[in-house]
XYZ file of C-alpha atoms in Angstrom:
637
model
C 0.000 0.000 0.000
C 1.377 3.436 -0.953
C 2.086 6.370 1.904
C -0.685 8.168 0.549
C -3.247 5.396 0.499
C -2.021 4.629 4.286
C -2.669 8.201 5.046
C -6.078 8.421 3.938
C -6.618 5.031 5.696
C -5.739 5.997 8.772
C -8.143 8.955 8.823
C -10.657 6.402 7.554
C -14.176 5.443 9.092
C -15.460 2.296 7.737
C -19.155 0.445 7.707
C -20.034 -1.982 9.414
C -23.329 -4.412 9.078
C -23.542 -5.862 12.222
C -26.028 -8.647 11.086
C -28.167 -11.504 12.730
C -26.727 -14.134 10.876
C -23.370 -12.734 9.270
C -21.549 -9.481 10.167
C -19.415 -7.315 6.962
C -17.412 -4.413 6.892
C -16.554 -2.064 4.030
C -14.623 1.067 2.909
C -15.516 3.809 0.602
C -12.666 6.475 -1.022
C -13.455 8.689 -4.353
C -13.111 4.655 -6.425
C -16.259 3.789 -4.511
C -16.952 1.334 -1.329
C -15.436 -2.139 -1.360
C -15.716 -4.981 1.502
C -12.847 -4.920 3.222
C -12.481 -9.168 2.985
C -14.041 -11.285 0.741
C -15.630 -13.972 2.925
C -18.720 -13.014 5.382
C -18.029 -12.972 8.847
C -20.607 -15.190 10.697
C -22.089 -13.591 13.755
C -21.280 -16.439 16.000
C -18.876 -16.488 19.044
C -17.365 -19.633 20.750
C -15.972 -19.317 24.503
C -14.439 -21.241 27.043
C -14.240 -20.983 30.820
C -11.331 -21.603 33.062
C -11.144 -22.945 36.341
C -11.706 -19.222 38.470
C -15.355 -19.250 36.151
C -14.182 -16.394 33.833
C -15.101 -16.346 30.130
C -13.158 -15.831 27.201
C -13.906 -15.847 23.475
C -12.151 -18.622 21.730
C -13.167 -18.528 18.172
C -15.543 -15.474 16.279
C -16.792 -16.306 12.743
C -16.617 -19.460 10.595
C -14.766 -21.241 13.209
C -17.231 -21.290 15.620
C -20.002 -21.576 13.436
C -18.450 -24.615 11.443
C -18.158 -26.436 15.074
C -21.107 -25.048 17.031
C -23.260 -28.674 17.249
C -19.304 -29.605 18.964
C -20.154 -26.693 21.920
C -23.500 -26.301 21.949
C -23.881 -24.514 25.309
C -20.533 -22.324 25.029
C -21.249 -21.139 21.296
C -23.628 -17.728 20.815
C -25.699 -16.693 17.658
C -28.040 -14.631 16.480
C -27.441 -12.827 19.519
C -28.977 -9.368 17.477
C -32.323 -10.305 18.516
C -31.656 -10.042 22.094
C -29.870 -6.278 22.264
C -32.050 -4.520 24.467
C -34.469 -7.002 25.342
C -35.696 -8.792 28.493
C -36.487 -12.294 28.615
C -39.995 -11.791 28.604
C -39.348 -10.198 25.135
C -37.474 -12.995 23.775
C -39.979 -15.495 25.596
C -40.160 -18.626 23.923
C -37.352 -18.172 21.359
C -34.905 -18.491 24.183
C -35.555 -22.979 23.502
C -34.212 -22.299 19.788
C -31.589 -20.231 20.490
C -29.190 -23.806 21.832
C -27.160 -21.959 24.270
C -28.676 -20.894 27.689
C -30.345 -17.459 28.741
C -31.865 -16.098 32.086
C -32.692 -13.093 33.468
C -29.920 -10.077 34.877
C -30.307 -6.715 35.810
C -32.985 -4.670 35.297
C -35.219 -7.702 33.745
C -32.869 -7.950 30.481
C -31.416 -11.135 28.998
C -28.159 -12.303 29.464
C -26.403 -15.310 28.790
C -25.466 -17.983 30.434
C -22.639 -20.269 29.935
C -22.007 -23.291 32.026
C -19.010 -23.215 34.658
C -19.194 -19.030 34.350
C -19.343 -16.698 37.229
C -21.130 -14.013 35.691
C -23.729 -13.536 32.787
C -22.897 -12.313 29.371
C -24.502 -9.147 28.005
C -25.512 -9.769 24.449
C -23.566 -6.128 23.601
C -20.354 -8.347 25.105
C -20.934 -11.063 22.285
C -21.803 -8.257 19.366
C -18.574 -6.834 20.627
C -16.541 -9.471 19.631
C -18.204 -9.809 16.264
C -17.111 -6.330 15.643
C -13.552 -6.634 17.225
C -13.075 -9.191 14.570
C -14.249 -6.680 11.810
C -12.104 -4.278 13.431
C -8.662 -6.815 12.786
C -9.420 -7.820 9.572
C -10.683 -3.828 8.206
C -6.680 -3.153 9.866
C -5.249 -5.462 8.249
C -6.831 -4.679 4.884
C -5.936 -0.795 5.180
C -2.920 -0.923 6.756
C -3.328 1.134 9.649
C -5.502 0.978 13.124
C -9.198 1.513 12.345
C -11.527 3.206 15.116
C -14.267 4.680 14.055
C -17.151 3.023 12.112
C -20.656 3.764 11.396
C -22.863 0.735 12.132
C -26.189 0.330 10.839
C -29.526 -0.979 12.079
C -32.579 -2.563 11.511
C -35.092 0.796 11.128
C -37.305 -0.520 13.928
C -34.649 -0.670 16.337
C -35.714 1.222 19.490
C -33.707 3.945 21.649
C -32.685 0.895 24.009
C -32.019 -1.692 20.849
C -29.687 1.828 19.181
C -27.936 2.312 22.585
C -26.698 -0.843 22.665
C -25.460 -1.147 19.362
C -23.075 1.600 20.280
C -22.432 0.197 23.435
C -21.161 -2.450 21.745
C -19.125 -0.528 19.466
C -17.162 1.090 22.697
C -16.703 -2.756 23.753
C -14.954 -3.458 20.614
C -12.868 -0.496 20.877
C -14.868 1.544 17.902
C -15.976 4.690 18.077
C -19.614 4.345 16.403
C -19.355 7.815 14.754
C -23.135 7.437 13.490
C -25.828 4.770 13.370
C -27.576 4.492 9.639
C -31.022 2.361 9.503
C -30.383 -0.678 7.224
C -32.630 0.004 4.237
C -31.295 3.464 4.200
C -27.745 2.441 3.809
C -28.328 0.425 1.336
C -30.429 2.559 -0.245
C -27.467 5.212 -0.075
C -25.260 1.957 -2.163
C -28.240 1.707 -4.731
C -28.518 5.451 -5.382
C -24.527 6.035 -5.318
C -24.061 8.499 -8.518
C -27.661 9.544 -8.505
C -26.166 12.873 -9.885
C -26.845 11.679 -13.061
C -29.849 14.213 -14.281
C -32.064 11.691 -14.505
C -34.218 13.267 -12.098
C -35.895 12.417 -8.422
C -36.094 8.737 -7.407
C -38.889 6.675 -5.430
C -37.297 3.845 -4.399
C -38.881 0.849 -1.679
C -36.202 -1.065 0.097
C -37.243 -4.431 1.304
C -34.534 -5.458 4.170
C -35.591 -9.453 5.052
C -32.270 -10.462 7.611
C -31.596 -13.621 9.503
C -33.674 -11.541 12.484
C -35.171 -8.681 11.559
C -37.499 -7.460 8.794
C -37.561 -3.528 7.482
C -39.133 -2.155 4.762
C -38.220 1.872 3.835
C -39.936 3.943 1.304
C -37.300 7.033 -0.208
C -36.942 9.578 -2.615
C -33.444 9.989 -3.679
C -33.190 13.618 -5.802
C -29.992 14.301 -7.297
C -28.044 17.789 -7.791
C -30.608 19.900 -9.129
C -27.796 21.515 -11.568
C -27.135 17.621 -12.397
C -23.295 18.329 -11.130
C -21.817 15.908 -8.917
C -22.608 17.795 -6.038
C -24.714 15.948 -3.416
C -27.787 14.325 -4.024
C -30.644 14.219 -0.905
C -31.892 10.918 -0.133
C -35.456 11.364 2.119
C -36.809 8.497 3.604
C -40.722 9.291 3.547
C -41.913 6.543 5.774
C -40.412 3.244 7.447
C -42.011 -0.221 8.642
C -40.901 -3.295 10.225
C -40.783 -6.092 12.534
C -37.885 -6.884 14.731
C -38.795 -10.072 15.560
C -38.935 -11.330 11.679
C -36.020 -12.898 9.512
C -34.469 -16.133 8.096
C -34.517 -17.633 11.946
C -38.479 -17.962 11.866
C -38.208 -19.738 9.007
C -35.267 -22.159 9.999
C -37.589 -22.623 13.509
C -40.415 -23.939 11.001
C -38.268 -26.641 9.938
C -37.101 -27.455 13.502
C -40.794 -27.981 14.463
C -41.525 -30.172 11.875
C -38.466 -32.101 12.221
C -38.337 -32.300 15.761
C -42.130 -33.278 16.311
C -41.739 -35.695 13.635
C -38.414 -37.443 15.689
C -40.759 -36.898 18.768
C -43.301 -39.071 17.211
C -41.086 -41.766 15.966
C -39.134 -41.941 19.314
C -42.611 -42.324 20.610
C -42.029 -38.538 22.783
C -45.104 -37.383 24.013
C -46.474 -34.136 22.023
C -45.400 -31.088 23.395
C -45.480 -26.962 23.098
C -41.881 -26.929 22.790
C -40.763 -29.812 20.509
C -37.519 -29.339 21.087
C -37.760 -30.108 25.082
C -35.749 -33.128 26.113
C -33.695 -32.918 23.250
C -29.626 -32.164 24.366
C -28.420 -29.148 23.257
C -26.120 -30.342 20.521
C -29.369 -32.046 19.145
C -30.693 -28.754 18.559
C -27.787 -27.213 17.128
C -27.648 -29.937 14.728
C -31.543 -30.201 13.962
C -30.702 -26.186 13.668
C -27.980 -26.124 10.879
C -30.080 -29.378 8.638
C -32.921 -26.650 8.873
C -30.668 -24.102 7.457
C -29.031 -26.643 4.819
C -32.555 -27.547 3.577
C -33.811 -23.869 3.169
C -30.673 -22.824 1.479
C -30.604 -25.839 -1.135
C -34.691 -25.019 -1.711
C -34.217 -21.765 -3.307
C -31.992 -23.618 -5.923
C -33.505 -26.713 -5.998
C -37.326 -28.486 -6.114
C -36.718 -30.858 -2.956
C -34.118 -31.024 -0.023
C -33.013 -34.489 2.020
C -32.018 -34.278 5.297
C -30.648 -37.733 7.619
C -30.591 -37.381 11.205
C -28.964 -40.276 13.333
C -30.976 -39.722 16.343
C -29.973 -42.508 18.327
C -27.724 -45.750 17.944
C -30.577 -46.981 16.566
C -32.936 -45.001 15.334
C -32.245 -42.652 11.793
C -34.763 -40.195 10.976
C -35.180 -38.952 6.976
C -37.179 -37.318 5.219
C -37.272 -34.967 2.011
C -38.456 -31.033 1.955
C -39.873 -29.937 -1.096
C -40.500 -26.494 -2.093
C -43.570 -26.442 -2.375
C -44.336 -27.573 1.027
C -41.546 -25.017 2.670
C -43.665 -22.387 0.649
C -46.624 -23.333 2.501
C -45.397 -23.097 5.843
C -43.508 -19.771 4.648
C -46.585 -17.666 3.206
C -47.703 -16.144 6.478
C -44.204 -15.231 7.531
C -43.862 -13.926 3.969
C -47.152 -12.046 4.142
C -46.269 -10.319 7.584
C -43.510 -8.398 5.407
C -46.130 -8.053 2.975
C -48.554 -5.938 5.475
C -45.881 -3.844 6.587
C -44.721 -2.761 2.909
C -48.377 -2.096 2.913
C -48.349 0.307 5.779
C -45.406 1.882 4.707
C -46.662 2.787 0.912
C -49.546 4.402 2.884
C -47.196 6.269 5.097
C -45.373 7.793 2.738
C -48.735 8.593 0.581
C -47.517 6.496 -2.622
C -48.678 3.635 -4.589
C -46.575 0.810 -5.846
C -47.137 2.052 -9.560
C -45.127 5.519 -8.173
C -42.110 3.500 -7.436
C -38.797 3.252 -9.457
C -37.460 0.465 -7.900
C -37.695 -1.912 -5.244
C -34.079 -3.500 -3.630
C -34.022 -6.378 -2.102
C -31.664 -6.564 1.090
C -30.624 -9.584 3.485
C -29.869 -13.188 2.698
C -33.303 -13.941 3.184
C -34.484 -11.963 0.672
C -33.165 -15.250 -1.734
C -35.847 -17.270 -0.895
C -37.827 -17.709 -3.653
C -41.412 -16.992 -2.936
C -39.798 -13.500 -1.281
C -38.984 -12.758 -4.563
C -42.279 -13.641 -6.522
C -44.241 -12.052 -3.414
C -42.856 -8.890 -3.895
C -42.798 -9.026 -7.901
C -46.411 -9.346 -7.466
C -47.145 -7.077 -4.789
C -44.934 -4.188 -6.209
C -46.073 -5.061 -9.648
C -42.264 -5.207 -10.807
C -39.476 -6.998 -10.497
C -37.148 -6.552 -7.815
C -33.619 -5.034 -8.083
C -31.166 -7.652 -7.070
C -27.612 -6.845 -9.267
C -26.231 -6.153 -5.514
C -25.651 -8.471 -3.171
C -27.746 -8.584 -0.915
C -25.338 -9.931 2.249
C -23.405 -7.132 1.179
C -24.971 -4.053 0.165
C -25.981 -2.680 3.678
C -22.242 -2.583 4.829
C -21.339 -1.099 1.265
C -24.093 1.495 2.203
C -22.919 2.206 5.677
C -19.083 2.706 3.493
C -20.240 5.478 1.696
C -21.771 7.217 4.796
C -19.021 6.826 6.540
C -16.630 8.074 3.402
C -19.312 11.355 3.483
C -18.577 11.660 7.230
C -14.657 11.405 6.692
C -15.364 14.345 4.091
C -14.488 12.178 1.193
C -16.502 11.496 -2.023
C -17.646 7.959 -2.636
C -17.473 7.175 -6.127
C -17.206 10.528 -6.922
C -20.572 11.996 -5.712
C -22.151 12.768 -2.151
C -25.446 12.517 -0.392
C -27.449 14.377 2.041
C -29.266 11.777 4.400
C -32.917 12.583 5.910
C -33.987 9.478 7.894
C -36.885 9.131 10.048
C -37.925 7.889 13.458
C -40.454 4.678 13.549
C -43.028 5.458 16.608
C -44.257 8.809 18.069
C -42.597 10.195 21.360
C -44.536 11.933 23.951
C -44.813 11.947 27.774
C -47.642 11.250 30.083
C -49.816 14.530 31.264
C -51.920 14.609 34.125
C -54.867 12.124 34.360
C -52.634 9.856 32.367
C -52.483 10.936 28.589
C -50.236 10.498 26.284
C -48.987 14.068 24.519
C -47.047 13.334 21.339
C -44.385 15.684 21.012
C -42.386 14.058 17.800
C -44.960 11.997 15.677
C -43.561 8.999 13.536
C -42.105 9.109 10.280
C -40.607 13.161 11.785
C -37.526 13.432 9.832
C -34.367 13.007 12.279
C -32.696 14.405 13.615
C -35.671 16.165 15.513
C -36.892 18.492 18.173
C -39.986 19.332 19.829
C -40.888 21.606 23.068
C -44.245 21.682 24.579
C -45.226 23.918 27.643
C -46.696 21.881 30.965
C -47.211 22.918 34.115
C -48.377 21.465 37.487
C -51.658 20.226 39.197
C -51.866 20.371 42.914
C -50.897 23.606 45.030
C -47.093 22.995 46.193
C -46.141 20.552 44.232
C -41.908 20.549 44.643
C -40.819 17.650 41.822
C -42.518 16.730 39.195
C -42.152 13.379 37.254
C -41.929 13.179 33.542
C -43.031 9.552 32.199
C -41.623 9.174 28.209
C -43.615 7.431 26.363
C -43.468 5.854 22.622
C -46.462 4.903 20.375
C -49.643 5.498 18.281
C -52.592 5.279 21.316
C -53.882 8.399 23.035
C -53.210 7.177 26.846
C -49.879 6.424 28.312
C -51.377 3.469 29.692
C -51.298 1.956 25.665
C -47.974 3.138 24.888
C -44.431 2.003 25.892
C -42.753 3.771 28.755
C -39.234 4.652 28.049
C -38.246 5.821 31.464
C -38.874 8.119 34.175
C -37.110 10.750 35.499
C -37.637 13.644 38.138
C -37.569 17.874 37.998
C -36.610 18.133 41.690
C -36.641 21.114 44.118
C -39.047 23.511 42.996
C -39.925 26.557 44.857
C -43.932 25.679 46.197
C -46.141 27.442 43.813
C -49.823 27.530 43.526
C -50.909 24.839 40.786
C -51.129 25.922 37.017
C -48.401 28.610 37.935
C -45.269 26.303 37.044
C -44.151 26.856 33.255
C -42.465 23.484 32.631
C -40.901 23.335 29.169
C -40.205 19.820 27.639
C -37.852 19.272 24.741
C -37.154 16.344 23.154
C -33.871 15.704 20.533
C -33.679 12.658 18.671
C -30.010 13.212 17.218
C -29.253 11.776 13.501
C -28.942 8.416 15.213
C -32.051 7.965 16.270
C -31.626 8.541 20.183
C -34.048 10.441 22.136
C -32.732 12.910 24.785
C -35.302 15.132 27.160
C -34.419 17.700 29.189
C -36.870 19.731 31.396
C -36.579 23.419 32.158
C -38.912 24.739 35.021
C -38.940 28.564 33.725
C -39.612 30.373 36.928
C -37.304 28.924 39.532
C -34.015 27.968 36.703
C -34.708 24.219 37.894
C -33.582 21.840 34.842
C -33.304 17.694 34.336
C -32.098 15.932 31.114
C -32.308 12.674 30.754
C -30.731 10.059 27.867
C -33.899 8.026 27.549
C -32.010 4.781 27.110
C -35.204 2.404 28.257
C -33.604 -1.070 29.590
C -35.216 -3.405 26.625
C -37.081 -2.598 23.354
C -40.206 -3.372 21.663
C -41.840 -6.703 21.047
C -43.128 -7.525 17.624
C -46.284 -7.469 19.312
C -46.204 -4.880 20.920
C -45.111 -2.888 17.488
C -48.026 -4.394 15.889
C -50.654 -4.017 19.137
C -49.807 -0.047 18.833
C -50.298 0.892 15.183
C -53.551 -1.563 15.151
C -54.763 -0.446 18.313
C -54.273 2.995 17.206
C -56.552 2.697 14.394
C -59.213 0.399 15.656
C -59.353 2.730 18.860
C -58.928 6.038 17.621
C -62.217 7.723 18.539
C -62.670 6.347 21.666
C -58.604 7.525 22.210
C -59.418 11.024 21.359
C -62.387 11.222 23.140
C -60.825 9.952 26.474
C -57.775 11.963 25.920
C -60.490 15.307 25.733
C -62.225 14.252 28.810
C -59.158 13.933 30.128
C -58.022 17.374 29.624
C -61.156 18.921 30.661
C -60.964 17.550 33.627
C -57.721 18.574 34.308
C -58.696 22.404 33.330
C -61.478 22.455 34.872
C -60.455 21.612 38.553
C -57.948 24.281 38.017
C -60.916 26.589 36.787
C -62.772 25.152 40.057
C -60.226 26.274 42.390
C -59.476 29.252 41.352
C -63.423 30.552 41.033
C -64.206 28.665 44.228
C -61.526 29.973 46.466
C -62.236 33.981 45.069
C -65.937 33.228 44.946
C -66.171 32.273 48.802
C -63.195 35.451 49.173
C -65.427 38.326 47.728
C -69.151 36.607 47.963
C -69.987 40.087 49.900
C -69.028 42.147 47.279
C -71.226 40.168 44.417
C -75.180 40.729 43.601
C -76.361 37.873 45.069
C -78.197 36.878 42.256
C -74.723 36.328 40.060
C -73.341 34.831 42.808
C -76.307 32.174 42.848
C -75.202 32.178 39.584
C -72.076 31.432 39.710
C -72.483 28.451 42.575
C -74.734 26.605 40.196
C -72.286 26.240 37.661
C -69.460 25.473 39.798
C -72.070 22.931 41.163
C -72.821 21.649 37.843
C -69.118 21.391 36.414
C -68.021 19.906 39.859
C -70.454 17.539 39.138
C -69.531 16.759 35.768
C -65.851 16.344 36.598
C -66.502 13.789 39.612
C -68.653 11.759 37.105
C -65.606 11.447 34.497
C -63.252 10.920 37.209
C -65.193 7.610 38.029
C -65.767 7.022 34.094
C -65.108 8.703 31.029
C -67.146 7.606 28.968
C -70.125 8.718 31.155
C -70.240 12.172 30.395
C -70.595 13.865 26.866
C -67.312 15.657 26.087
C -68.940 18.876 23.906
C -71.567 19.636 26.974
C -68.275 19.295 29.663
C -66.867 21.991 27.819
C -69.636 24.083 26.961
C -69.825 23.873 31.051
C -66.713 24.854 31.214
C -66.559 27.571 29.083
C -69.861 29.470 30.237
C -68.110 28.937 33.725
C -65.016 30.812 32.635
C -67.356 33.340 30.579
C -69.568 33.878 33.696
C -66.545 34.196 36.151
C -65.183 37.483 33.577
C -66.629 39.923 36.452
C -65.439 37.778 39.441
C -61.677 38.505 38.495
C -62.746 42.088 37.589
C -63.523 42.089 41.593
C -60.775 40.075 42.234
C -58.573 42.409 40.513
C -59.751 45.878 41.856
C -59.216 44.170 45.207
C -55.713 43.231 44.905
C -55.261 47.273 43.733
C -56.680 48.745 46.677
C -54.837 46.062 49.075
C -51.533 47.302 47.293
């Protein structure tokens, strides 16, 4: 390598797709991004524990994948899916995963190797995935790399993000920016879109060992058609993060396993795989994988098992009946391409192109799924274990202040859920609504509820439902030590930042006493599939009544405050009133009193528009009460 090619490696910041199944990294200069070695790096890590119970990794990559069923309980994969997740997320995937995971602090998975005194973080195993990208991008360049940009899956939450650079600083990499998946390799796609051949729609379809993402964008190049940098706008984003090649491979566990059950005469079971030894299920694992990788070249697959001394199990796969177990996992990416064409306020007939991303995107029916859905065929001249770390490359060559291939790009992402926090009587107030280009801020004005209230707690919140109650809570934190005040006189402003990696910061600034919090809302595991899905469809089926209950809500709020404050001056100057209008007044403070205890018990019980026509002839009829109130305060001063 010349001096001047060392140079501009050592100033370098690579990409890095820090995948489910395999892991790749890449460089960009002005020739264009390249992988940095030519063989994927499986996301697998072998360890071994000496005789004081401490772990150490023995083999990352093809090694330990190639001999996994040899250490079944000592070798980690697919250990993406757990990053910022409790067990109760990961639930019963934790039987397929062959090694052994429990519970550590603050409820989030960990694993668990045998002989080991403490649990391993899942950012600890990602870590040494990316410390062996690290090596190998050194010894490719020449010099010591240390910063990277890493990308995503698009529906990865603030925790899921967090982590992923947590694991970064593990590996000794400075994760300089963090790029959703379908974006980057959108950014590889639309490399040289200063062409003049105008704007772009383009749909990337991201279908991973783990994860699913689907991205609509518009990628617009230099309006003079120079070389100078084209924008690429993501308009909307969907996804799953509990969807990839694994499902699949788990299908053909199942059916192997319960068919070994049944010949071994097992009894039927939830779990087929219980009673089987781990290195069983490593091996019944990597046939599954073997059979779905020789389907999508060939008609029918045979896998042999030698269960026992004397007992073989065989049997042959044929596409057509892997397609039929596949069609509803295929179909879930289906719905969310749906969703997302409707976000962004397209139709498939608007699109240019849609790219395929991820290994599993090689399946077969994938492919004829989307040709029909998308009414096209699908782009698939890159590679598509490749092209989200070639992606990430040319980011990271833009962020080095380079010129991949010649060109440049301006990157508008988006966030995939709305952020609020929870006001009083428990709604949810949306601050930064989903599919807000990032980075992103919001400020709202709040203030408090009850007379002398000294802290006040701020409860962030993500998702689509009106209550807080519906929505995820991302974590809690306090505004401490305020002056006692008289309720409703606190000016609390809330901003939220989500930076250009997607992570949400709040910070809190009480106006009249100086008092400020921040907080890095870094929650301690991420969103469930189901609990993605539960909020958009929720949001939809339940909108009214949401609305509704989020108006009550309010109004009762306000009108307590209203009730104090025309209470406490009507009983102060009741001499100084015509006693008709303050007979007057008492009947509607009667009335709205009323009114507010009834919705406290239920909301639906009370009709919304009357509750604030009460309110609002209240605070009309009260006009010459703080006229009295007023010329009182004058002559006591």
């Amino acid at each position: 390598m010349s001096n001047a090619s060392s140079d501009r490696a050592s100033d370098a910041i690579i990409g890095i797709d820090l995948g489910t199944t395999n892991s790749v990294a890449a460089w960009a200069d002005e020739a264009g991004p390249r992988v940095l070695h030519d063989d994927l790096v499986p996301s697998v890590v072998r360890y071994a524990v000496d005789d004081a119970g401490d772990a150490h990794v023995e083999a990352v990559g093809a090694e330990a994948a190639e001999r996994a069923v040899e250490f079944p309980l000592t070798t980690v994969s697919s250990v993406k899916r757990l990053m910022g997740r409790s067990l109760a997320d990961v639930g019963r995937e934790a039987s397929s995963l062959g090694y052994e995971v429990r519970e550590g602090a603050h409820a989030t998975v960990r694993v668990a190797l045998p002989g080991a005194r403490e649990l391993l973080s899942p950012q600890e195993v990602s870590a040494a995935v990316l410390r062996e990208l690290k090596r190998r991008a050194s010894e490719s360049l020449g010099k010591e790399v240390s910063r990277a940009v890493v990308t995503v899956p698009a529906y990865f939450d603030d925790a899921q993000r967090q982590a992923t650079r947590d694991a970064g600083r593990l590996a000794g990499l400075e994760v300089v920016r963090i790029v959703n998946e379908p974006t980057a390799a959108a950014l590889a796609y639309g490399l040289g879109a200063g062409d003049g051949d105008g704007a772009r729609m383009v749909a990337v379809y991201d279908l991973g060992g783990g994860t699913f993402d689907v991205s609509v964008l518009r990628i617009t190049p230099a309006a003079d058609g120079s070389d100078g940098p084209a924008f690429f706008q993501v308009l909307s984003t969907a996804g799953d993060t509990r969807l990839g090649g694994d499902d699949a491979d788990q299908m053909l566990v199942s059916l192997f396993a319960g068919e070994v059950r049944a010949q071994l005469g097992l009894p039927e079971s939830d779990d087929t795989l219980s009673g089987f030894p781990p290195g069983t299920r490593r091996a019944l694992r990597q046939f599954a994988q073997d059979v779905k990788h020789q389907l999508s070249a060939q008609d029918s697959a045979t896998v042999r098992i030698e269960v026992n001394e004397t007992t073989t199990y065989e049997r042959t796969v044929t596409r057509d009946e892997l397609e039929a177990m596949l069609r509803p996992w295929v179909d879930r990416t289906i719905a969310a391409c749906e969703r997302a064409l409707r976000d962004a306020k397209v139709s498939a007939s608007d699109l240019d192109a849609v790219v395929l991303v991820g290994g599993s995107t090689r399946v077969p029916l994938v492919r004829a799924r989307v040709a029909e859905v998308f009414g096209r065929e699908p782009y698939t001249a890159l590679d598509p274990d490749r092209v989200v770390a070639l992606g990430a490359a040319v980011q990271a060559g833009i962020l080095a202040g380079q010129k991949p291939g010649g060109g440049s790009a301006l990157l508008l992402d988006v966030i995939p859920l709305s952020l609020g926090i929870e006001t009083a009587g428990g709604a949810a107030a949306k601050l930064i609504f989903r599919n807000s280009t990032v980075p992103a801020r919001a400020t709202e004005m709040f203030s408090t509820s009850v007379d002398g209230q000294v802290s006040i707690k701020l409860n962030v919140v993500q998702g689509e439902r009106e209550m807080a109650e519906d929505c995820r809570s991302l974590g809690e934190f306090h505004l401490q030590g305020l002056p006692p005040m008289p309720a409703g006189v606190p000016q609390l402003e809330v901003a939220f930042d989500v930076d250009a990696n997607g992570v949400l910061s709040v910070s809190a600034h009480e106006r009249r006493s100086g008092k400020r919090a921040q907080l890095q809302v870094v929650p301690n595991h991420g969103l469930t599939r189901d609990e993605v899905d539960r909020m958009e469809a929720e949001s939809l089926e339940h909108a009214r009544d949401d609305m509704t209950r989020h108006r009550v809500v309010d109004l009762i709020t306000n009108s307590k405050l209203d009730l104090k404050w025309i209470g406490e001056r009507l009983e102060k100057f009741r001499d100084e009133l015509e006693p008709s209008y303050a007979a007057e007044l008492d009947a509607m403070v009667e009335k709205l009193r009323a009114m507010v205890a009834k919705a406290e018990g239920d909301w639906r019980s009370v009709d919304a528009n009357e509750m604030h026509a009460a309110k609002e002839g209240l605070d009309r009829a009260s006009v010459r009460l703080q006229e009295v109130s007023i010329s009182a305060s004058l002559r006591e001063d």
